[in-house]
Short mmCIF file of C-alpha atoms in Angstrom, two decimals:
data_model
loop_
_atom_site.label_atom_id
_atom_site.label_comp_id
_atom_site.label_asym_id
_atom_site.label_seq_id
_atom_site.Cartn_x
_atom_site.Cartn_y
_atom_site.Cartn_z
CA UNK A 1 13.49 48.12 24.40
CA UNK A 2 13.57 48.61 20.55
CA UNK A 3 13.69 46.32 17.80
CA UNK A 4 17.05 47.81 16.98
CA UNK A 5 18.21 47.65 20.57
CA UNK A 6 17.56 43.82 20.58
CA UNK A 7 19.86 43.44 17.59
CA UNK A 8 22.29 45.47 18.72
CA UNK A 9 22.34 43.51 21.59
CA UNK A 10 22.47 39.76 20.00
CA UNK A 11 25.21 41.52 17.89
CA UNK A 12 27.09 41.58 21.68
CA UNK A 13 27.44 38.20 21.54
CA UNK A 14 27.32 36.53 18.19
CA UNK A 15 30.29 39.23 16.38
CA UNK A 16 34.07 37.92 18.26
CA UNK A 17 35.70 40.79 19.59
CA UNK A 18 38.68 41.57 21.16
CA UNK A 19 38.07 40.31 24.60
CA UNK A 20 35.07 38.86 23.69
CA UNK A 21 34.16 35.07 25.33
CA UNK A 22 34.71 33.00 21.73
CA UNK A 23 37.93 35.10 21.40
CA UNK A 24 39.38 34.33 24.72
CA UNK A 25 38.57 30.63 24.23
CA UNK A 26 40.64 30.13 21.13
CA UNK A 27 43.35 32.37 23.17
CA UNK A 28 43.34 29.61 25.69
CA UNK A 29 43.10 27.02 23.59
CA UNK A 30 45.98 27.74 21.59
CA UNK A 31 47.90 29.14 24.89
CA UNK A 32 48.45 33.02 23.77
CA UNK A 33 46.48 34.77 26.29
CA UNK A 34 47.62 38.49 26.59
CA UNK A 35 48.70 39.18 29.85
CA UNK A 36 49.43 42.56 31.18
CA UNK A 37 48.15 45.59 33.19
CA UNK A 38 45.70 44.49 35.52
CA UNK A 39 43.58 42.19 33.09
CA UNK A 40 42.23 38.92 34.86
CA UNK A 41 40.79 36.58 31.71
CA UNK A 42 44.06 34.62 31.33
CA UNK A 43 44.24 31.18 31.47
CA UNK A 44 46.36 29.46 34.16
CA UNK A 45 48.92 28.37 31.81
CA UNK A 46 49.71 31.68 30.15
CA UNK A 47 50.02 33.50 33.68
CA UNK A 48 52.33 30.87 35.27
CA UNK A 49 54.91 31.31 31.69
CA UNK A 50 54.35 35.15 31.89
CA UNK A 51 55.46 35.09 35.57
CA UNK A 52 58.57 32.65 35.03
CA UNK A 53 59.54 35.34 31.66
CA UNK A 54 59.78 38.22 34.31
CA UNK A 55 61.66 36.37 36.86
CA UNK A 56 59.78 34.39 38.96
CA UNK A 57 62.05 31.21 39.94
CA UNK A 58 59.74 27.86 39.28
CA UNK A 59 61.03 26.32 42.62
CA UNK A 60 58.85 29.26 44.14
CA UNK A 61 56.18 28.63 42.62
CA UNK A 62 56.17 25.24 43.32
CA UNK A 63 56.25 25.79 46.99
CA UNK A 64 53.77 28.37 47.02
CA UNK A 65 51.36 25.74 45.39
CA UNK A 66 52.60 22.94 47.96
CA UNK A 67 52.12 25.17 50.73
CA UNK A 68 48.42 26.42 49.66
CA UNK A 69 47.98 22.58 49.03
CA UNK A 70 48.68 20.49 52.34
CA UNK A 71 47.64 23.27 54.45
CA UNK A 72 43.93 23.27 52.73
CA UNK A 73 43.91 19.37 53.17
CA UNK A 74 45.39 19.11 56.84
CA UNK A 75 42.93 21.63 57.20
CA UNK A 76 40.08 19.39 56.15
CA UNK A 77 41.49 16.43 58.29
CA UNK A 78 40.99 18.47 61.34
CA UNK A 79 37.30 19.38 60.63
CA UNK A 80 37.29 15.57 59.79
CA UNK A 81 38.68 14.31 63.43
CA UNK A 82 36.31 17.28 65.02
CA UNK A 83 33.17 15.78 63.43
CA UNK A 84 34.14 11.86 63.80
CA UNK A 85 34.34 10.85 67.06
CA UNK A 86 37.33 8.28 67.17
CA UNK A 87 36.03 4.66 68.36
CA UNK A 88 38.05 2.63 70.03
CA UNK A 89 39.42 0.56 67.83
CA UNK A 90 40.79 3.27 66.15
CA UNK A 91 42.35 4.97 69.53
CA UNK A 92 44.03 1.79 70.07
CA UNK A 93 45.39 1.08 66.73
CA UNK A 94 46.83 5.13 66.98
CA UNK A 95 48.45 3.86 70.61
CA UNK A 96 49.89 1.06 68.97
CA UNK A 97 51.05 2.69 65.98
CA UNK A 98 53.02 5.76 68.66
CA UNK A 99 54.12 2.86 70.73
CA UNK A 100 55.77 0.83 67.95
CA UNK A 101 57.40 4.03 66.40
CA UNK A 102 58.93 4.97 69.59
CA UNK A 103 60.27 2.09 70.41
CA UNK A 104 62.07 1.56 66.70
CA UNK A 105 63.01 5.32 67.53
CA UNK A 106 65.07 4.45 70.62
CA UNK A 107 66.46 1.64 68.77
CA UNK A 108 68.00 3.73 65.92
CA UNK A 109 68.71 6.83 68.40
CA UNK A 110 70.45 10.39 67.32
CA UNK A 111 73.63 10.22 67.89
CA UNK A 112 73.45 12.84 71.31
CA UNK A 113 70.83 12.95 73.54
CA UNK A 114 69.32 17.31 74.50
CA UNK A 115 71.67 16.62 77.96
CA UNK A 116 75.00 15.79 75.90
CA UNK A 117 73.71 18.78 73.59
CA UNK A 118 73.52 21.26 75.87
CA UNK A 119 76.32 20.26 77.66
CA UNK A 120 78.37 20.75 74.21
CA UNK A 121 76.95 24.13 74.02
CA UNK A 122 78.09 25.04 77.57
CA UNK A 123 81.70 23.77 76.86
CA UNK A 124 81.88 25.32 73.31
CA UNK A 125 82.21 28.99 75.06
CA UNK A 126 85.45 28.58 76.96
CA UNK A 127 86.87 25.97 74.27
CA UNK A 128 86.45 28.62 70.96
CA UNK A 129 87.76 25.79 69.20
CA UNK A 130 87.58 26.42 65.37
CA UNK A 131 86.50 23.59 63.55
CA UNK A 132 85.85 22.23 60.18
CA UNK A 133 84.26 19.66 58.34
CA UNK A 134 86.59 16.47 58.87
CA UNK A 135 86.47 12.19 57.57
CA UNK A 136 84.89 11.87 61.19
CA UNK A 137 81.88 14.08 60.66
CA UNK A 138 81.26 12.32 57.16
CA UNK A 139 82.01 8.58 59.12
CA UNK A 140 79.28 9.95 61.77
CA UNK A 141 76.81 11.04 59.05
CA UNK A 142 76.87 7.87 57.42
CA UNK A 143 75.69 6.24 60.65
CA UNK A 144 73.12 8.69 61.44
CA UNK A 145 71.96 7.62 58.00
CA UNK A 146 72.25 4.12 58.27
CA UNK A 147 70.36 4.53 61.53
CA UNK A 148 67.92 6.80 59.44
CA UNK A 149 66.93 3.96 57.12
CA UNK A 150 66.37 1.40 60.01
CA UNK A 151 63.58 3.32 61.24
CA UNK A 152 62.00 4.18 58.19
CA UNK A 153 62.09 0.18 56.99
CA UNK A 154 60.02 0.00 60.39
CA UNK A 155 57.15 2.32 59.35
CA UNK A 156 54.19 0.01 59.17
CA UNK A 157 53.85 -0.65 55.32
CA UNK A 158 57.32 0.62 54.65
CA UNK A 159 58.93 -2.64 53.55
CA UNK A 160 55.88 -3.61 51.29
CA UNK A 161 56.94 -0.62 49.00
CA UNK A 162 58.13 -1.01 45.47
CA UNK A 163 62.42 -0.87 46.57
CA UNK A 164 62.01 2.05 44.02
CA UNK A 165 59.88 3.67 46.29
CA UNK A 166 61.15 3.39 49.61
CA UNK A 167 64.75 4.73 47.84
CA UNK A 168 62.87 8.08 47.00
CA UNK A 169 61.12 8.24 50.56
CA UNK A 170 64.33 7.89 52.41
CA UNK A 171 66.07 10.23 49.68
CA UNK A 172 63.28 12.97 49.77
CA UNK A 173 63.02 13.12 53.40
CA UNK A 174 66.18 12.67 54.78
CA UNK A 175 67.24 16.44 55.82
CA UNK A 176 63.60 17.09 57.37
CA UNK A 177 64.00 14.28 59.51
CA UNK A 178 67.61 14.76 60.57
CA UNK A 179 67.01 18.89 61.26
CA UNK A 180 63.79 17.41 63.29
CA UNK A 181 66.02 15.63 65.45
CA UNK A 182 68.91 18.44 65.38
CA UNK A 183 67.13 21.58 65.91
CA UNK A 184 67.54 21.75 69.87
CA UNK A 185 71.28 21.76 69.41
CA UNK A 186 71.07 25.38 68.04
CA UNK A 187 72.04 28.25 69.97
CA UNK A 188 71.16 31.62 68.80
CA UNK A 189 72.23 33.60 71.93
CA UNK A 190 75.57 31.83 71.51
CA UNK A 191 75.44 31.37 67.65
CA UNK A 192 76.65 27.78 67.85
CA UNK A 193 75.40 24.49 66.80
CA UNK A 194 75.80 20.92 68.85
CA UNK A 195 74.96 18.56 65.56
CA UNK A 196 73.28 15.21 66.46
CA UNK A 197 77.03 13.43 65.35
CA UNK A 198 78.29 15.62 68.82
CA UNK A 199 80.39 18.25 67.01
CA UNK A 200 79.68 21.72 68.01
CA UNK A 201 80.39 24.42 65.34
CA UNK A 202 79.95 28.51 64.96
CA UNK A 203 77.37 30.26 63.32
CA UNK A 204 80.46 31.69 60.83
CA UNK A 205 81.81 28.08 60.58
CA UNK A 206 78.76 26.71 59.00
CA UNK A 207 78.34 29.64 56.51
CA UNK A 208 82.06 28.77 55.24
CA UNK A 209 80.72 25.56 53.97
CA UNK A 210 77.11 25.62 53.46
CA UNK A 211 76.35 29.58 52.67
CA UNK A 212 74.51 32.52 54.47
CA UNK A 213 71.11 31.83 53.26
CA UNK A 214 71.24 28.23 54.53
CA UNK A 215 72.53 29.32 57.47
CA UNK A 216 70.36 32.14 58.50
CA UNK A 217 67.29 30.17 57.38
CA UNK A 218 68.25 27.13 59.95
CA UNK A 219 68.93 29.34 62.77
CA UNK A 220 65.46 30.88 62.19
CA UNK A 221 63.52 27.65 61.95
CA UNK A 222 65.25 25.88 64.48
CA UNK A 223 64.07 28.74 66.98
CA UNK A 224 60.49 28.45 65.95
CA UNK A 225 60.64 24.77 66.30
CA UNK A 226 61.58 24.96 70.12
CA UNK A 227 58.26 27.30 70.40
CA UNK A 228 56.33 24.66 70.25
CA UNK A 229 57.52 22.40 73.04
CA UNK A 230 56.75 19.30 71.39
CA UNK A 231 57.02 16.04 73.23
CA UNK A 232 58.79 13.02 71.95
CA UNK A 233 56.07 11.31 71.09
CA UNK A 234 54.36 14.53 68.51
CA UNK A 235 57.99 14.77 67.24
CA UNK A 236 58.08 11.35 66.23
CA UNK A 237 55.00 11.49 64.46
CA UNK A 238 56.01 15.11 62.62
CA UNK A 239 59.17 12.76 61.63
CA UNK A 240 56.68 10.31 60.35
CA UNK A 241 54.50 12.38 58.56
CA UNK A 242 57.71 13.86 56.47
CA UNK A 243 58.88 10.89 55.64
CA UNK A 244 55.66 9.58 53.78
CA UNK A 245 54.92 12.91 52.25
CA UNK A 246 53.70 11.33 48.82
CA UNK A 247 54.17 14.46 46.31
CA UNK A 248 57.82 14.60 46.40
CA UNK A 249 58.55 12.41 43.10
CA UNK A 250 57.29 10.06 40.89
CA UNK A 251 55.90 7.08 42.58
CA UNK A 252 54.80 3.32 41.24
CA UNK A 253 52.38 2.78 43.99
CA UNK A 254 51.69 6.50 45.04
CA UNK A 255 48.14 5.43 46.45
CA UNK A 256 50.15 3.43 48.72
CA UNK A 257 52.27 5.53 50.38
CA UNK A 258 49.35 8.47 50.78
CA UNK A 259 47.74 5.85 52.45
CA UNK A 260 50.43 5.96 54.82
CA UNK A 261 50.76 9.72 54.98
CA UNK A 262 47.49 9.82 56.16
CA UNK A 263 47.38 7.28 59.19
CA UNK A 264 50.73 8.99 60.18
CA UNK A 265 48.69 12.84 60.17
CA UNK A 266 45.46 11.23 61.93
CA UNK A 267 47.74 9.64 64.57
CA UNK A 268 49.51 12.59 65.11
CA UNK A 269 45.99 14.58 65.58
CA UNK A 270 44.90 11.79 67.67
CA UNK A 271 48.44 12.24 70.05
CA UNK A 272 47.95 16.18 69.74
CA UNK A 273 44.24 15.83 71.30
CA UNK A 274 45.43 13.63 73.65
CA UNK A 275 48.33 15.94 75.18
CA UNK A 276 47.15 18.86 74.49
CA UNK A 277 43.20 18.66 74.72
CA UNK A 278 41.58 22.15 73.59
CA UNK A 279 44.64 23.62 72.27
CA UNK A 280 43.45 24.21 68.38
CA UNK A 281 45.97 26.12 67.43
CA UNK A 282 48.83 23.30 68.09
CA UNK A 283 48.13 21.37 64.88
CA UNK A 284 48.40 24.68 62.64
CA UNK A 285 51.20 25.80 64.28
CA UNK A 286 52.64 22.09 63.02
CA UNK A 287 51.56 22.44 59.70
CA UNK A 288 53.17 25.76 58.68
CA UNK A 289 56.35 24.23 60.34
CA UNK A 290 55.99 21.08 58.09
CA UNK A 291 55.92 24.09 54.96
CA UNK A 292 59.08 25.31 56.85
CA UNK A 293 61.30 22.53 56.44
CA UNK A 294 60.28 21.87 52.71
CA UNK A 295 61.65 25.29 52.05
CA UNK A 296 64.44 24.40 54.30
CA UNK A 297 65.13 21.25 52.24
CA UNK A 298 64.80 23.23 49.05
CA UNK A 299 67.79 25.99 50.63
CA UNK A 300 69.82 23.06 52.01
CA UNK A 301 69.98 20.75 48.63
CA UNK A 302 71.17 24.30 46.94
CA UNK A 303 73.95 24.71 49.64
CA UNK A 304 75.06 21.40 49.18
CA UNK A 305 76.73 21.82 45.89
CA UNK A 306 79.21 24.15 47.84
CA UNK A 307 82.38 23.40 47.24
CA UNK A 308 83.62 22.54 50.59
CA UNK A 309 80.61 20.33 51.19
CA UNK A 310 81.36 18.48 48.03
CA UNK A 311 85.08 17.64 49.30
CA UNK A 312 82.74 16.14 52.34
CA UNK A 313 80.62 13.84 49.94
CA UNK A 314 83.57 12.30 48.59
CA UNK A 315 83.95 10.74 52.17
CA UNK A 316 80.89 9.60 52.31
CA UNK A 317 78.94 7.74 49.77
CA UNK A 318 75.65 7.28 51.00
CA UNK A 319 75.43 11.19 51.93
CA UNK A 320 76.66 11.33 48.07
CA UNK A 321 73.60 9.35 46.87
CA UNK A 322 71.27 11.07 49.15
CA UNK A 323 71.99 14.54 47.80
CA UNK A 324 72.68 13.82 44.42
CA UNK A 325 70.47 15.60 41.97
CA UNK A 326 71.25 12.84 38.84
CA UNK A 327 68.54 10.54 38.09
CA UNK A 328 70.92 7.33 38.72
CA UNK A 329 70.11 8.19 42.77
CA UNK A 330 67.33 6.25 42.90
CA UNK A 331 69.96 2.54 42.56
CA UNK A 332 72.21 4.01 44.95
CA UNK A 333 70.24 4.38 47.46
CA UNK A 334 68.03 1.29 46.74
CA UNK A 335 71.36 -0.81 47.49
CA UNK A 336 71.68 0.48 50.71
CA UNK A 337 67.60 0.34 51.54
CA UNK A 338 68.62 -3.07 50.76
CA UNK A 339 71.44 -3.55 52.71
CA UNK A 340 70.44 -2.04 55.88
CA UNK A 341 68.39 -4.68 57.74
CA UNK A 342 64.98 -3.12 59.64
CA UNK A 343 65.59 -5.95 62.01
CA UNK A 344 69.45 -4.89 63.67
#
């Protein structure tokens, strides 16, 4: 190599450029990185705006990044529980922690058992009754929630939450955990739906109120939730784990309740080893469902501001606060965390 070859080449790197290193640096730093074609330099920031200018809806995005997110953690939980063997005090405290939640589970039941269900389904074909929302569906929901909160002011650290806290638990969760206990009441073949509050309704009925996307979405996800022929015990857990998911909202003791999350996920490996030893494609098969119903949640909340479902609300205040997307929520539902007793 040349004299002139080596200056020409410090030139490279010491002149800024167009596309040079020092230029793209000041691009990112003052977040106006070109993006276009197929070029890959752009910062993070830059790509997400570009992609919201042509369209992209934020929500999406958002879910995309949740999804990535828990399944790379529950992911490293599983290599975790591979590598550690358990001890015993540990498989006891998991027993204890199943036994307890089952227990405040049967004491807050749904409001039909899968026999009352089914039998629902079997008389909806010769009945063809068509039926709408009425005050006794919204009378029913607000006992399913009431019941709701019971069991989650059972949780093991529940109650020591900040009130604030345990409002946005029971407020972000809600719909996950009542679909988790609704799910065997659909009917595809049939297109009907036996609801946990013992009304049975058509496929066409619930589009009226709550829209075709909803709909079509719940049908879907209800089927690929009877695939995996949980038992009780798993469901209770996958209730569990949704209800201390700690990236919904703001929280003041976030630490706290990921804490939680995370006993909930290692008992529920724990159970899954237990009843179904050498099956390692059980807790995957959980984990994309668990990405499932945050879509769902994320369809449903939009379908709520139907019309038709609003006239509902109006019966039923605690639904109201539950799916209302204002910021005052949060003392709505704190006044009825506090009112319903984890003890009845």
């Amino acid at each position: 190599m040349g004299h002139d070859d080596g200056e020409e080449d410090i030139a490279k790197f010491t002149v800024p450029h167009f596309g040079s290193p020092s230029s793209a640096a000041n691009m990112r730093d003052n977040r106006l990185c070109p993006v276009y074609g197929k070029k890959r330099n752009a910062c993070s920031y830059c790509r997400y705006q570009r992609c919201v200018e042509m369209g992209m809806s934020r929500d999406a995005i958002k879910t995309g990044r949740y999804s990535h997110r828990t399944r790379t953690q529950y992911a490293i939980e599983m290599e975790k529980s591979k590598v550690k063997e358990v001890n015993r005090a540990e498989k006891e405290r998991y027993e204890a922690l199943l036994v307890d939640l089952r227990e405040h589970e049967m004491r807050h039941p749904p409001l039909q058992t899968p026999v009352e269900n089914k039998r629902l389904l079997e008389g909806w074909q010769s009945a063809k009754e068509d039926l709408s929302l009425t005050m006794h569906d919204a009378e029913m929901t607000e006992k399913w929630l009431r019941n709701y909160i019971s069991y989650a002011k059972n949780v093991p650290g529940f109650k020591e939450l900040a009130l604030s806290d345990q409002a946005s638990l029971v407020r972000g969760s809600w719909f996950e955990f009542w679909f988790l206990g609704a799910f065997r009441g659909y009917n595809s073949k049939l297109q009907v739906v036996a609801y946990p509050n013992g009304r049975c309704f058509h496929k066409e009925e619930i589009k009226k109120v709550f829209g075709e996307e909803y709909t079509n979405f719940s049908f879907e996800l209800a089927d690929r939730m009877r695939s995996l022929d949980v038992t009780p015990d798993i469901l209770v857990l996958i209730k569990t784990v949704c209800l201390t998911f700690p990236d919904r909202t703001t929280l003041n003791d976030k630490q706290a309740v990921n804490d939680m999350h995370w006993m909930m996920v290692s008992c529920l490996l724990h159970t899954l080893e237990k009843l179904k030893p050498g099956d390692s494609y059980i807790f995957p098969l959980v984990v994309s469902k668990l990405v499932e119903l945050r879509s769902l949640t994320d369809v449903a909340m939009r379908a709520h501001k139907s019309a038709l479902f609003q006239d509902v609300l109006k019966e039923s205040p605690l639904l109201c606060e539950m799916v209302d997307t204002k910021t005052r929520y949060v003392q709505g539902v704190q006044k009825n965390v506090v009112s319903v007793t984890g003890d009845s």
